[in-house]
Amino acid sequence: MTKQPTIFMLGAGSMGGAVATAIRRSGIDAQNVHVMNSRPESTERAAKEYDLTPADSLEDAVREADIIILGIKPYQLAAQLPKLAEHLSADTLVVSLAAGATIDTLREHLGGHEKIIRTMPNTPVAVGSGVVAVMPADAVTDEETATVEELFAASADVVRVPEDKVHQVIGAAGSAPAFMFYVAEAMIDEGVMQGLTRDQAAEMVIATMAGSAKLLQEQGLSPAEARYRVSSPGGTTVRGVAALEEAGVRVGLAKAMRAAADWSRHMEEG
Ligand SMILES: NC(=O)C1=CN([C@@H]2O[C@H](COP(=O)(O)OP(=O)(O)OC[C@H]3O[C@@H](n4cnc5c(N)ncnc54)[C@H](OP(=O)(O)O)[C@@H]3O)[C@@H](O)[C@H]2O)C=CC1
Ligand SMILES: O=C(O)[C@@H]1CCC=N1
């Protein structure tokens, strides 16, 4: 990147903070990433935690920004975006992280502003292993989209998708870390039930989860093929997998993805 863009993060909580970490990892200097939370103390805290520059004035931060990242909650957009609208330049890129807010809705709250990129990230971008789906509005050029994608490239698999696929992306990526954490939590608890210490169980389950994901990525196997390679005939694994089927875990995971996608559609409908 020749000249670094000036970035303003409106809201750096769980997801905004993870995105801020990704942006810093992409090589953007702290002085070029301004942040504002709901209160000055919270802004200072976020600036310190993610190594960013605290913004004193919303107006100035918006006026100076080349890229504005919306890390506030979806229900706050209607009240907060009109405050940005009057200070925006026509070519400022507004990047939304929000579930349930369409490009049309964002444009309306921003007084007709056209340069909007909707995204759906997940929190593992904080550690350089995330997923970010990118959905540019029609008025955004390929070059502008590429500038934003570059911010995430060192931290995520960046996937460009049509906006109507966002609900499926939420099930498979945006909300999905929580489903993985849920599985890890359940397995750690059972390890403790069987007599491992919590530290031992956590270490084994988390390392196994990370190693299994890495194996799928590096060997290009389908999950089913990788599972067959663990399953010795008449052995322990097939018994365990049969128990998963009996407990309806496959159906439960499908239901979780569907519930997240359905709620995303519901949020968009208002
Ligand atoms: N969490 C996740 O895994 C994912 C979240 N998202 C999306 O990311 C967005 C943020 O969610 P999440 O990070 O979970 O929420 P958090 O509550 O963790 O973060 C919201 C942030 O917005 C700040 N904020 C609130 N009001 C204002 C305001 N008036 N001006 C400036 N900042 C304000 C809060 O500051 P303060 O602390 O001072 O209140 C906080 O830092 C949502 O739109 C969500 O849909 C998308 C994908 C995944
Ligand atoms: O739970 C949520 O609504 C947000 C969007 C995807 C993940 N977290």
mmCIF file of C-alpha atoms in Angstrom, residues 17-189:
data_model
loop_
_atom_site.group_PDB
_atom_site.id
_atom_site.type_symbol
_atom_site.label_atom_id
_atom_site.label_comp_id
_atom_site.label_asym_id
_atom_site.label_seq_id
_atom_site.Cartn_x
_atom_site.Cartn_y
_atom_site.Cartn_z
ATOM 1 C CA GLY A 17 -11.784 -4.843 18.077
ATOM 2 C CA ALA A 18 -10.955 -8.003 16.145
ATOM 3 C CA VAL A 19 -11.187 -6.063 12.880
ATOM 4 C CA ALA A 20 -8.988 -3.306 14.340
ATOM 5 C CA THR A 21 -6.364 -5.940 15.149
ATOM 6 C CA ALA A 22 -6.581 -7.222 11.568
ATOM 7 C CA ILE A 23 -6.191 -3.705 10.181
ATOM 8 C CA ARG A 24 -3.102 -3.065 12.291
ATOM 9 C CA ARG A 25 -1.733 -6.461 11.186
ATOM 10 C CA SER A 26 -2.190 -5.357 7.547
ATOM 11 C CA GLY A 27 0.462 -2.713 8.213
ATOM 12 C CA ILE A 28 -1.670 0.402 8.769
ATOM 13 C CA ASP A 29 -0.039 2.640 11.407
ATOM 14 C CA ALA A 30 -1.836 3.363 14.677
ATOM 15 C CA GLN A 31 -1.953 7.077 13.861
ATOM 16 C CA ASN A 32 -4.075 6.279 10.785
ATOM 17 C CA VAL A 33 -6.705 4.233 12.627
ATOM 18 C CA HIS A 34 -9.045 6.374 14.736
ATOM 19 C CA VAL A 35 -11.568 4.843 17.097
ATOM 20 C CA MET A 36 -14.651 6.031 18.955
ATOM 21 C CA ASN A 37 -16.809 4.063 21.376
ATOM 22 C CA SER A 38 -19.890 5.249 23.268
ATOM 23 C CA ARG A 39 -17.976 7.079 26.039
ATOM 24 C CA PRO A 40 -14.520 8.695 26.254
ATOM 25 C CA GLU A 41 -13.262 6.147 28.833
ATOM 26 C CA SER A 42 -14.341 3.285 26.597
ATOM 27 C CA THR A 43 -12.735 4.965 23.574
ATOM 28 C CA GLU A 44 -9.470 5.339 25.504
ATOM 29 C CA ARG A 45 -9.637 1.707 26.609
ATOM 30 C CA ALA A 46 -10.173 0.451 23.046
ATOM 31 C CA ALA A 47 -7.410 2.716 21.701
ATOM 32 C CA LYS A 48 -4.991 1.294 24.254
ATOM 33 C CA GLU A 49 -6.085 -2.337 23.837
ATOM 34 C CA TYR A 50 -5.914 -2.374 20.017
ATOM 35 C CA ASP A 51 -3.147 0.249 19.629
ATOM 36 C CA LEU A 52 -5.258 2.829 17.792
ATOM 37 C CA THR A 53 -5.734 6.596 18.020
ATOM 38 C CA PRO A 54 -8.690 7.814 20.105
ATOM 39 C CA ALA A 55 -11.014 10.176 18.206
ATOM 40 C CA ASP A 56 -12.140 13.273 20.114
ATOM 41 C CA SER A 57 -14.754 14.457 17.671
ATOM 42 C CA LEU A 58 -17.121 12.395 15.541
ATOM 43 C CA GLU A 59 -17.344 15.166 12.941
ATOM 44 C CA ASP A 60 -13.563 15.449 12.495
ATOM 45 C CA ALA A 61 -13.065 11.676 12.453
ATOM 46 C CA VAL A 62 -15.711 11.271 9.737
ATOM 47 C CA ARG A 63 -14.392 14.205 7.680
ATOM 48 C CA GLU A 64 -10.794 12.927 7.783
ATOM 49 C CA ALA A 65 -11.594 9.272 7.041
ATOM 50 C CA ASP A 66 -11.057 7.514 3.728
ATOM 51 C CA ILE A 67 -12.687 4.394 5.190
ATOM 52 C CA ILE A 68 -15.238 4.210 8.023
ATOM 53 C CA ILE A 69 -15.835 0.851 9.708
ATOM 54 C CA LEU A 70 -19.174 0.405 11.466
ATOM 55 C CA GLY A 71 -18.617 -1.811 14.526
ATOM 56 C CA ILE A 72 -21.710 -0.707 16.455
ATOM 57 C CA LYS A 73 -24.696 -2.990 17.086
ATOM 58 C CA PRO A 74 -27.294 -3.359 14.332
ATOM 59 C CA TYR A 75 -30.035 -1.693 16.413
ATOM 60 C CA GLN A 76 -27.829 1.407 16.860
ATOM 61 C CA LEU A 77 -27.397 2.071 13.142
ATOM 62 C CA ALA A 78 -30.671 3.987 12.658
ATOM 63 C CA ALA A 79 -29.778 6.471 15.404
ATOM 64 C CA GLN A 80 -26.031 6.812 14.759
ATOM 65 C CA LEU A 81 -25.624 6.790 10.957
ATOM 66 C CA PRO A 82 -27.537 10.044 10.281
ATOM 67 C CA LYS A 83 -24.953 11.785 12.526
ATOM 68 C CA LEU A 84 -22.240 10.644 10.101
ATOM 69 C CA ALA A 85 -24.136 11.478 6.923
ATOM 70 C CA GLU A 86 -23.664 15.241 6.899
ATOM 71 C CA HIS A 87 -19.862 15.014 7.271
ATOM 72 C CA LEU A 88 -19.235 12.256 4.698
ATOM 73 C CA SER A 89 -17.479 12.911 1.394
ATOM 74 C CA ALA A 90 -19.061 11.196 -1.588
ATOM 75 C CA ASP A 91 -15.993 8.953 -2.004
ATOM 76 C CA THR A 92 -15.604 7.861 1.645
ATOM 77 C CA LEU A 93 -15.940 4.080 1.841
ATOM 78 C CA VAL A 94 -18.334 2.960 4.580
ATOM 79 C CA VAL A 95 -17.725 -0.647 5.618
ATOM 80 C CA SER A 96 -20.414 -2.313 7.709
ATOM 81 C CA LEU A 97 -19.787 -5.332 9.935
ATOM 82 C CA ALA A 98 -23.438 -5.525 10.972
ATOM 83 C CA ALA A 99 -25.727 -8.508 10.720
ATOM 84 C CA GLY A 100 -29.242 -7.752 9.546
ATOM 85 C CA ALA A 101 -28.595 -4.373 7.894
ATOM 86 C CA THR A 102 -28.838 -4.400 4.095
ATOM 87 C CA ILE A 103 -26.915 -2.085 1.821
ATOM 88 C CA ASP A 104 -30.232 -0.362 1.014
ATOM 89 C CA THR A 105 -30.930 0.229 4.721
ATOM 90 C CA LEU A 106 -27.414 1.534 5.343
ATOM 91 C CA ARG A 107 -27.705 3.858 2.332
ATOM 92 C CA GLU A 108 -30.994 5.207 3.647
ATOM 93 C CA HIS A 109 -29.560 5.894 7.144
ATOM 94 C CA LEU A 110 -26.533 7.542 5.496
ATOM 95 C CA GLY A 111 -28.653 10.018 3.547
ATOM 96 C CA GLY A 112 -28.195 8.299 0.176
ATOM 97 C CA HIS A 113 -24.422 7.707 0.453
ATOM 98 C CA GLU A 114 -23.442 5.193 -2.258
ATOM 99 C CA LYS A 115 -19.960 3.966 -1.358
ATOM 100 C CA ILE A 116 -20.917 1.138 0.985
ATOM 101 C CA ILE A 117 -19.273 -2.250 1.457
ATOM 102 C CA ARG A 118 -21.202 -4.702 3.577
ATOM 103 C CA THR A 119 -19.068 -7.411 5.204
ATOM 104 C CA MET A 120 -19.641 -10.426 7.414
ATOM 105 C CA PRO A 121 -16.498 -11.192 9.436
ATOM 106 C CA ASN A 122 -15.881 -13.613 12.277
ATOM 107 C CA THR A 123 -13.871 -13.085 15.458
ATOM 108 C CA PRO A 124 -10.907 -15.365 14.540
ATOM 109 C CA VAL A 125 -9.689 -12.470 12.330
ATOM 110 C CA ALA A 126 -8.199 -11.265 15.638
ATOM 111 C CA VAL A 127 -5.639 -14.079 15.471
ATOM 112 C CA GLY A 128 -5.123 -14.009 11.714
ATOM 113 C CA SER A 129 -7.338 -17.047 10.976
ATOM 114 C CA GLY A 130 -10.758 -15.585 10.242
ATOM 115 C CA VAL A 131 -13.251 -15.417 7.419
ATOM 116 C CA VAL A 132 -14.597 -12.191 5.938
ATOM 117 C CA ALA A 133 -17.345 -12.168 3.320
ATOM 118 C CA VAL A 134 -17.355 -8.976 1.267
ATOM 119 C CA MET A 135 -20.452 -7.551 -0.437
ATOM 120 C CA PRO A 136 -19.848 -4.246 -2.233
ATOM 121 C CA ALA A 137 -22.687 -1.933 -3.293
ATOM 122 C CA ASP A 138 -23.053 -1.390 -7.044
ATOM 123 C CA ALA A 139 -21.427 2.069 -6.876
ATOM 124 C CA VAL A 140 -18.198 0.717 -5.339
ATOM 125 C CA THR A 141 -15.386 0.101 -7.832
ATOM 126 C CA ASP A 142 -13.278 -3.073 -7.910
ATOM 127 C CA GLU A 143 -10.284 -1.005 -6.866
ATOM 128 C CA GLU A 144 -12.134 0.346 -3.801
ATOM 129 C CA THR A 145 -13.261 -3.160 -2.850
ATOM 130 C CA ALA A 146 -9.684 -4.406 -3.240
ATOM 131 C CA THR A 147 -8.458 -1.664 -0.870
ATOM 132 C CA VAL A 148 -10.794 -2.952 1.835
ATOM 133 C CA GLU A 149 -10.027 -6.606 1.087
ATOM 134 C CA GLU A 150 -6.337 -5.797 1.531
ATOM 135 C CA LEU A 151 -7.036 -4.736 5.118
ATOM 136 C CA PHE A 152 -8.267 -8.271 5.858
ATOM 137 C CA ALA A 153 -6.004 -10.297 3.596
ATOM 138 C CA ALA A 154 -3.371 -11.065 6.245
ATOM 139 C CA SER A 155 -6.013 -12.093 8.779
ATOM 140 C CA ALA A 156 -8.745 -13.954 6.945
ATOM 141 C CA ASP A 157 -10.006 -15.929 4.013
ATOM 142 C CA VAL A 158 -11.661 -13.089 2.109
ATOM 143 C CA VAL A 159 -14.626 -14.203 0.017
ATOM 144 C CA ARG A 160 -16.680 -11.962 -2.252
ATOM 145 C CA VAL A 161 -20.338 -13.035 -2.254
ATOM 146 C CA PRO A 162 -23.642 -11.606 -3.512
ATOM 147 C CA GLU A 163 -25.526 -9.848 -0.726
ATOM 148 C CA ASP A 164 -28.361 -12.382 -0.642
ATOM 149 C CA LYS A 165 -25.888 -15.072 0.506
ATOM 150 C CA VAL A 166 -25.137 -13.238 3.764
ATOM 151 C CA HIS A 167 -27.563 -15.395 5.776
ATOM 152 C CA GLN A 168 -25.794 -18.603 4.794
ATOM 153 C CA VAL A 169 -22.436 -16.922 5.515
ATOM 154 C CA ILE A 170 -23.605 -16.082 9.042
ATOM 155 C CA GLY A 171 -24.376 -19.765 9.684
ATOM 156 C CA ALA A 172 -21.121 -21.017 8.166
ATOM 157 C CA ALA A 173 -18.737 -18.284 9.360
ATOM 158 C CA GLY A 174 -20.094 -15.203 11.215
ATOM 159 C CA SER A 175 -21.818 -17.067 14.055
ATOM 160 C CA ALA A 176 -19.980 -20.351 13.480
ATOM 161 C CA PRO A 177 -17.080 -19.774 15.931
ATOM 162 C CA ALA A 178 -19.697 -19.871 18.712
ATOM 163 C CA PHE A 179 -20.852 -23.280 17.494
ATOM 164 C CA MET A 180 -17.247 -24.536 17.506
ATOM 165 C CA PHE A 181 -16.711 -23.096 21.003
ATOM 166 C CA TYR A 182 -19.893 -24.862 22.122
ATOM 167 C CA VAL A 183 -18.562 -28.207 20.868
ATOM 168 C CA ALA A 184 -15.203 -27.557 22.567
ATOM 169 C CA GLU A 185 -16.943 -26.609 25.821
ATOM 170 C CA ALA A 186 -19.050 -29.790 25.801
ATOM 171 C CA MET A 187 -16.016 -32.003 25.125
ATOM 172 C CA ILE A 188 -13.924 -30.318 27.814
ATOM 173 C CA ASP A 189 -16.730 -30.782 30.354
#
